[in-house]
Amino acid sequence: MNGTINRKEKTMRRGKFTLIELLVVIAIIAILASMLLPALNQARERARRNNCLNNLSQLSRSSLMYEGDWGGWMPGLNSSGGPYSNLRWGFQLRSYLGLGAVQSTYWPKGMICPNATLALSQTSTTYPGCFQMDRSYGLSREGYPAYDPNTFRARKSGQVVHPSRKFQYMDATDWLTSYSRAEYSVWYGTLGEAYSSSNNNIPAYRHSTGLNVSYYDGHAGALNRTEVWNGSTGSFYNEKWSVTAQ
């Protein structure tokens, strides 16, 4: 009888975790989590980057459709004031993307870069569920006519030299971008997701210090910082940025 009780007690003791065993299990789980978390974060970032790439490709493809309807003219860079104030890409492309043909830069969330925190913080009561496109993507202004409220600031598609190489739309904190604001350490690396009238036209390196860009032929790609800016205003600038340069 006593032997039976002792065997039961031993079985019960073997079925319970000691404190040390529990701590070992917790430590193993923590180690596994620390190993898996970076991979999960990387997968999440890849999904965000791919979403953004798709958005940018849509912008360039929509621009091609716009050109087909308007005699080769590409969407413009005009801002407020003057007779051409409504001819800016954020207005002109809306109907080609299935949006209402109105003068609004508030677009649905799915068309905003998932990492554009500034854009996603700016909403509109007039357009519920929409966010500020002007703080998500920008059109490169390099090679376009200089600011003049009485001039349509655009180019014809036939003026673009090597369209598969030239930057068109890209991650940005403003609706226009310029090469002079593309140096990471001076601009986006210092300011981050921010915008002001004096800190404008800045490309946004919001994907692991890289950015996404689309080209005039409709394709899009992910670039690192050195592929966007190298300080040169010579062949590097002409090849990638200025639409009319060889």
XYZ file of C-alpha atoms in Angstrom:
246
model
C 0.000 0.000 0.000
C 2.746 2.415 0.983
C 4.618 1.507 -2.197
C 1.593 2.463 -4.275
C 1.265 5.862 -2.541
C 4.982 6.567 -2.995
C 4.736 5.775 -6.705
C 1.779 8.184 -7.043
C 3.651 10.939 -5.200
C 6.689 10.478 -7.480
C 4.457 10.579 -10.565
C 2.818 13.835 -9.343
C 6.211 15.393 -8.642
C 7.447 14.434 -12.126
C 4.329 16.073 -13.683
C 5.058 19.493 -12.174
C 7.556 22.120 -13.410
C 10.118 23.310 -10.953
C 10.888 27.029 -10.848
C 14.219 26.448 -12.571
C 12.592 24.461 -15.379
C 9.992 27.208 -15.875
C 12.700 29.880 -16.074
C 14.596 27.797 -18.643
C 11.466 27.499 -20.807
C 10.846 31.257 -20.562
C 14.465 31.962 -21.514
C 14.203 29.675 -24.554
C 10.992 31.402 -25.681
C 12.656 34.816 -25.268
C 15.645 33.716 -27.348
C 13.402 32.360 -30.112
C 11.338 35.571 -30.093
C 14.480 37.702 -30.365
C 15.576 35.619 -33.342
C 12.189 35.770 -35.087
C 11.316 39.429 -34.436
C 13.872 40.941 -36.853
C 12.688 38.559 -39.577
C 9.064 39.543 -38.931
C 9.981 43.243 -39.005
C 11.854 42.757 -42.258
C 8.889 40.951 -43.787
C 6.579 43.745 -42.658
C 8.864 46.381 -44.184
C 9.084 44.442 -47.454
C 5.282 44.411 -47.631
C 5.156 48.164 -46.999
C 7.836 48.845 -49.578
C 6.048 46.700 -52.173
C 2.785 48.535 -51.483
C 4.595 51.834 -51.995
C 6.262 50.621 -55.213
C 2.877 49.652 -56.589
C 1.491 53.112 -55.770
C 4.370 54.840 -57.543
C 4.085 52.629 -60.592
C 0.388 53.491 -60.747
C 1.238 57.197 -60.712
C 3.618 56.865 -63.647
C 1.249 54.622 -65.612
C -1.574 57.088 -64.989
C 0.686 59.879 -66.243
C 1.183 57.920 -69.472
C -2.596 57.693 -69.911
C -2.902 61.424 -69.234
C -0.290 62.138 -71.903
C -2.232 60.037 -74.383
C -5.343 62.144 -73.807
C -3.613 65.537 -73.846
C -1.402 65.506 -76.904
C 1.689 64.262 -75.121
C 1.624 66.860 -72.328
C 2.643 65.431 -68.970
C 1.004 66.442 -65.647
C 2.155 69.836 -64.443
C 3.925 71.500 -61.557
C 1.670 74.541 -61.241
C 0.709 75.681 -57.757
C -1.671 78.339 -56.426
C -2.205 81.549 -58.336
C -2.477 82.290 -62.032
C -4.651 80.750 -64.754
C -2.943 77.333 -64.518
C -3.266 76.752 -60.776
C -5.437 73.666 -61.332
C -2.824 72.038 -63.572
C -0.795 70.141 -61.022
C -0.258 66.421 -61.023
C -2.121 65.779 -57.769
C -5.292 67.127 -59.396
C -4.737 65.961 -62.962
C -4.227 62.266 -62.201
C -7.217 61.738 -59.916
C -9.663 60.630 -62.598
C -7.073 58.227 -64.055
C -6.793 56.533 -60.666
C -10.521 56.103 -60.163
C -10.837 59.114 -57.856
C -13.228 62.012 -58.146
C -12.066 64.656 -60.631
C -11.834 67.403 -58.022
C -9.032 69.713 -56.934
C -8.021 67.836 -53.822
C -4.724 66.367 -52.644
C -6.465 64.149 -50.082
C -6.335 60.596 -51.400
C -7.448 57.217 -49.981
C -5.140 55.559 -47.466
C -4.267 52.735 -49.844
C -2.619 55.221 -52.192
C -0.401 56.723 -49.479
C 2.995 55.246 -48.628
C 2.519 53.132 -45.462
C 5.660 54.717 -43.957
C 4.604 58.300 -44.703
C 3.678 59.149 -41.121
C 3.318 62.872 -41.817
C 0.883 62.249 -44.659
C -1.116 59.782 -42.590
C -1.428 62.315 -39.762
C -3.133 64.888 -42.015
C -6.826 64.253 -42.637
C -9.765 66.144 -44.088
C -13.358 66.445 -42.890
C -14.371 67.102 -46.517
C -12.813 63.829 -47.663
C -13.205 61.355 -44.785
C -10.868 58.393 -44.862
C -8.409 60.287 -47.055
C -4.926 61.581 -46.290
C -2.529 64.211 -47.589
C -0.915 62.929 -50.796
C 1.376 65.981 -50.933
C 3.322 64.562 -47.958
C 3.624 61.063 -49.421
C 4.941 61.368 -52.985
C 6.599 64.070 -55.053
C 7.244 64.676 -58.737
C 10.817 65.586 -59.668
C 10.935 69.155 -60.931
C 14.385 68.808 -62.519
C 14.339 69.875 -66.150
C 10.883 71.472 -65.918
C 10.169 75.174 -66.586
C 10.927 77.530 -63.691
C 8.116 78.914 -61.549
C 5.818 81.338 -63.351
C 2.125 81.553 -62.396
C 1.261 82.504 -65.977
C 2.987 79.504 -67.599
C 1.949 75.866 -67.695
C 4.919 74.198 -66.005
C 5.079 70.897 -67.830
C 6.936 69.020 -70.517
C 5.819 66.916 -73.437
C 6.638 63.230 -73.255
C 8.773 63.528 -76.398
C 11.109 65.880 -74.515
C 12.044 63.234 -71.934
C 15.452 61.774 -72.753
C 15.830 58.102 -71.776
C 12.464 57.778 -69.959
C 13.405 54.408 -68.443
C 16.285 56.051 -66.536
C 14.786 59.342 -65.342
C 13.171 59.743 -61.924
C 9.540 60.841 -62.091
C 7.659 60.242 -58.806
C 9.296 59.246 -55.538
C 8.858 59.030 -51.777
C 8.809 62.611 -50.526
C 7.487 64.987 -47.880
C 6.412 67.476 -50.541
C 4.546 67.196 -53.846
C 7.685 68.248 -55.740
C 11.258 67.057 -55.282
C 14.626 68.512 -56.243
C 18.146 67.152 -56.484
C 19.455 69.945 -54.244
C 17.367 68.530 -51.354
C 18.248 64.872 -51.935
C 21.327 64.680 -49.689
C 20.199 62.373 -46.895
C 22.386 63.624 -44.033
C 21.489 67.281 -44.599
C 17.778 66.994 -45.299
C 15.654 63.905 -44.626
C 18.190 62.319 -42.290
C 18.007 65.457 -40.127
C 14.374 66.511 -40.512
C 12.619 63.173 -41.014
C 8.899 63.235 -41.783
C 8.530 67.017 -41.636
C 7.559 69.837 -43.987
C 7.649 73.628 -43.985
C 7.830 76.311 -46.652
C 11.598 76.500 -46.145
C 12.087 72.729 -45.854
C 10.371 71.583 -49.005
C 11.024 69.485 -52.130
C 12.723 66.821 -49.971
C 12.914 63.160 -51.093
C 11.980 60.844 -48.213
C 14.333 57.949 -47.438
C 11.667 56.235 -45.377
C 12.383 52.614 -46.342
C 15.411 51.601 -44.277
C 17.171 54.829 -45.376
C 16.307 54.043 -48.989
C 13.427 55.268 -51.124
C 11.145 54.135 -53.912
C 10.957 55.857 -57.259
C 9.029 55.478 -60.506
C 10.250 56.304 -63.981
C 8.737 57.912 -67.067
C 8.221 54.556 -68.769
C 5.938 53.373 -65.932
C 8.189 51.010 -63.971
C 9.263 51.521 -60.350
C 12.221 50.474 -58.230
C 13.734 50.593 -54.751
C 16.962 52.591 -54.425
C 19.549 53.219 -51.752
C 20.859 56.688 -50.939
C 23.914 56.546 -53.192
C 21.702 55.713 -56.171
C 19.700 58.918 -55.649
C 22.325 61.534 -54.783
C 26.116 61.681 -54.971
C 26.802 65.412 -54.941
C 27.577 65.572 -58.639
C 25.717 67.934 -60.968
C 27.337 66.311 -63.985
C 26.652 62.929 -65.576
C 24.981 61.429 -62.485
C 22.437 64.278 -62.318
C 21.863 64.280 -66.081
C 21.372 60.523 -66.261
C 18.891 60.198 -63.405
C 17.233 63.534 -62.680
C 17.012 66.112 -65.480
C 14.302 65.029 -67.913
C 15.779 66.879 -70.882
C 19.486 66.054 -70.343
C 21.316 63.390 -72.292
